[in-house]
mmCIF file of C-alpha atoms in Angstrom:
data_model
loop_
_atom_site.group_PDB
_atom_site.id
_atom_site.type_symbol
_atom_site.label_atom_id
_atom_site.label_comp_id
_atom_site.label_asym_id
_atom_site.label_seq_id
_atom_site.Cartn_x
_atom_site.Cartn_y
_atom_site.Cartn_z
ATOM 1 C CA GLN K 764 11.157 15.921 -7.333
ATOM 2 C CA VAL K 765 10.951 13.097 -4.812
ATOM 3 C CA GLN K 766 7.548 11.456 -4.701
ATOM 4 C CA LEU K 767 5.587 8.227 -4.584
ATOM 5 C CA VAL K 768 2.896 7.762 -7.219
ATOM 6 C CA GLU K 769 0.068 5.246 -6.839
ATOM 7 C CA SER K 770 -2.056 3.880 -9.661
ATOM 8 C CA GLY K 771 -4.412 1.030 -10.500
ATOM 9 C CA GLY K 772 -7.470 1.905 -8.470
ATOM 10 C CA LYS K 773 -10.947 1.824 -10.008
ATOM 11 C CA ALA K 774 -14.575 0.884 -9.386
ATOM 12 C CA VAL K 775 -15.167 -2.887 -9.232
ATOM 13 C CA GLU K 776 -17.783 -5.381 -8.051
ATOM 14 C CA PRO K 777 -17.456 -7.466 -4.853
ATOM 15 C CA GLY K 778 -15.228 -10.487 -5.350
ATOM 16 C CA SER K 779 -13.019 -8.729 -7.907
ATOM 17 C CA SER K 780 -9.242 -8.332 -7.833
ATOM 18 C CA LEU K 781 -7.022 -5.327 -8.463
ATOM 19 C CA ARG K 782 -3.283 -4.692 -8.498
ATOM 20 C CA LEU K 783 -2.192 -1.325 -7.208
ATOM 21 C CA SER K 784 1.215 0.106 -8.070
ATOM 22 C CA CYS K 785 3.435 2.436 -6.076
ATOM 23 C CA THR K 786 6.251 3.873 -8.181
ATOM 24 C CA ALA K 787 9.047 6.023 -6.817
ATOM 25 C CA ALA K 788 10.067 9.146 -8.723
ATOM 26 C CA GLY K 789 13.335 10.929 -8.045
ATOM 27 C CA PHE K 790 14.839 8.213 -5.837
ATOM 28 C CA GLN K 791 15.492 4.477 -5.690
ATOM 29 C CA ILE K 792 13.005 2.408 -3.727
ATOM 30 C CA GLU K 793 15.482 -0.417 -3.183
ATOM 31 C CA GLY K 794 16.397 -0.852 0.476
ATOM 32 C CA LEU K 795 13.504 1.242 1.781
ATOM 33 C CA ALA K 796 10.593 -0.078 3.787
ATOM 34 C CA ILE K 797 7.371 0.793 1.949
ATOM 35 C CA THR K 798 4.003 0.912 3.688
ATOM 36 C CA TRP K 799 0.509 0.673 2.225
ATOM 37 C CA PHE K 800 -2.329 2.348 4.094
ATOM 38 C CA ARG K 801 -5.843 3.386 3.158
ATOM 39 C CA GLU K 802 -8.144 6.257 3.997
ATOM 40 C CA LEU K 803 -11.720 5.118 4.528
ATOM 41 C CA PRO K 804 -14.684 7.274 3.433
ATOM 42 C CA GLY K 805 -15.016 8.724 6.942
ATOM 43 C CA GLY K 806 -11.377 9.821 6.964
ATOM 44 C CA GLN K 807 -9.967 7.076 9.212
ATOM 45 C CA ARG K 808 -6.570 5.730 8.219
ATOM 46 C CA GLU K 809 -5.742 2.018 8.334
ATOM 47 C CA THR K 810 -2.226 0.767 7.805
ATOM 48 C CA LEU K 811 -2.490 -2.484 5.850
ATOM 49 C CA THR K 812 1.031 -3.791 5.430
ATOM 50 C CA CYS K 813 4.666 -2.907 5.055
ATOM 51 C CA ILE K 814 7.468 -4.548 3.122
ATOM 52 C CA HIS K 815 10.916 -4.348 4.714
ATOM 53 C CA GLY K 816 13.712 -2.803 2.680
ATOM 54 C CA ARG K 817 15.755 -6.004 2.302
ATOM 55 C CA SER K 818 12.930 -8.519 2.387
ATOM 56 C CA ASP K 819 9.781 -9.526 0.591
ATOM 57 C CA THR K 820 7.856 -9.724 3.826
ATOM 58 C CA GLY K 821 6.494 -7.525 6.568
ATOM 59 C CA PRO K 822 3.612 -7.163 9.026
ATOM 60 C CA TRP K 823 -0.049 -7.360 7.959
ATOM 61 C CA ARG K 824 -3.325 -6.004 9.242
ATOM 62 C CA ASP K 825 -5.402 -9.023 10.264
ATOM 63 C CA SER K 826 -8.503 -8.005 8.300
ATOM 64 C CA VAL K 827 -6.683 -8.175 4.928
ATOM 65 C CA ARG K 828 -3.917 -10.694 5.591
ATOM 66 C CA ASP K 829 -5.629 -13.550 3.747
ATOM 67 C CA ARG K 830 -6.820 -11.479 0.763
ATOM 68 C CA PHE K 831 -4.038 -9.017 -0.095
ATOM 69 C CA ARG K 832 -0.442 -9.555 -1.189
ATOM 70 C CA VAL K 833 2.531 -7.193 -1.453
ATOM 71 C CA SER K 834 5.569 -7.444 -3.721
ATOM 72 C CA ARG K 835 8.513 -5.351 -4.874
ATOM 73 C CA ASP K 836 10.122 -4.927 -8.313
ATOM 74 C CA ALA K 837 13.491 -3.212 -8.135
ATOM 75 C CA VAL K 838 13.782 -2.923 -11.917
ATOM 76 C CA MET K 839 10.454 -1.050 -12.127
ATOM 77 C CA ASN K 840 11.307 0.887 -8.949
ATOM 78 C CA SER K 841 7.872 -0.087 -7.674
ATOM 79 C CA VAL K 842 5.962 -1.885 -4.945
ATOM 80 C CA TYR K 843 2.656 -3.578 -5.704
ATOM 81 C CA LEU K 844 -0.410 -4.371 -3.610
ATOM 82 C CA GLN K 845 -2.557 -7.201 -4.951
ATOM 83 C CA LEU K 846 -6.145 -6.955 -3.716
ATOM 84 C CA ASN K 847 -8.211 -10.148 -3.992
ATOM 85 C CA ASN K 848 -11.823 -10.967 -3.176
ATOM 86 C CA LEU K 849 -12.648 -7.316 -2.640
ATOM 87 C CA GLU K 850 -15.490 -6.337 -0.322
ATOM 88 C CA PRO K 851 -17.498 -3.109 -0.062
ATOM 89 C CA GLY K 852 -15.614 -2.369 3.177
ATOM 90 C CA ASP K 853 -12.414 -2.131 1.147
ATOM 91 C CA THR K 854 -13.669 1.061 -0.490
ATOM 92 C CA ALA K 855 -11.000 3.657 0.262
ATOM 93 C CA VAL K 856 -8.161 5.741 -1.117
ATOM 94 C CA TYR K 857 -5.040 3.574 -1.067
ATOM 95 C CA HIS K 858 -1.669 5.205 -0.398
ATOM 96 C CA CYS K 859 1.931 4.083 -0.222
ATOM 97 C CA ALA K 860 4.465 5.750 2.025
ATOM 98 C CA THR K 861 7.970 5.606 3.422
ATOM 99 C CA ASP K 862 9.827 6.841 6.499
ATOM 100 C CA TRP K 863 13.117 6.595 4.647
ATOM 101 C CA ASN K 864 14.536 3.634 6.528
ATOM 102 C CA GLY K 865 14.835 -0.073 5.898
ATOM 103 C CA ARG K 866 12.650 -1.412 8.695
ATOM 104 C CA CYS K 867 8.886 -1.253 8.889
ATOM 105 C CA SER K 868 7.254 0.888 11.556
ATOM 106 C CA PRO K 869 4.544 -0.612 13.779
ATOM 107 C CA LEU K 870 1.183 -0.948 12.053
ATOM 108 C CA SER K 871 -0.278 1.364 14.682
ATOM 109 C CA GLN K 872 1.539 4.242 12.982
ATOM 110 C CA SER K 873 -0.687 6.075 10.511
ATOM 111 C CA ARG K 874 1.390 9.085 9.365
ATOM 112 C CA TYR K 875 4.605 8.841 7.360
ATOM 113 C CA HIS K 876 7.358 11.145 6.232
ATOM 114 C CA THR K 877 6.595 10.794 2.514
ATOM 115 C CA GLU K 878 3.134 9.726 1.328
ATOM 116 C CA GLY K 879 1.712 9.386 -2.155
ATOM 117 C CA GLN K 880 -1.486 11.113 -3.246
ATOM 118 C CA GLY K 881 -3.359 7.825 -3.387
ATOM 119 C CA THR K 882 -5.540 5.877 -5.795
ATOM 120 C CA GLN K 883 -9.293 5.377 -5.312
ATOM 121 C CA VAL K 884 -10.727 1.867 -4.995
ATOM 122 C CA THR K 885 -14.528 1.592 -4.952
ATOM 123 C CA VAL K 886 -16.217 -1.761 -4.375
ATOM 124 C CA SER K 887 -19.963 -1.948 -4.990
ATOM 125 C CA ALA K 888 -22.526 -4.240 -6.617
#
């Protein structure tokens, strides 16, 4: 079965850091552009970043550019999202996704061909 599985989310205090994982099952993630987006408590989706299939870089949402980092590990067949200096506004379900090509879609896109079920991040004092 082809799927993306996220993990690493939990409840933390403001200022904390977390590393979220996105692991591919049933296919190789190498060469694919992988996107991270989040669903806010009200249901709104925000695309945060994307890592190109043959690069370690990609576009970033301005509001998280200076606090979050993305990386890829081909051996682990995973992409990671490092969340630093978390704020209550970062509370959301975090998802990874792919459109099965090597180039990132515009950040304005919010729906993807294959999306993981997500991992909950809650930031509160």
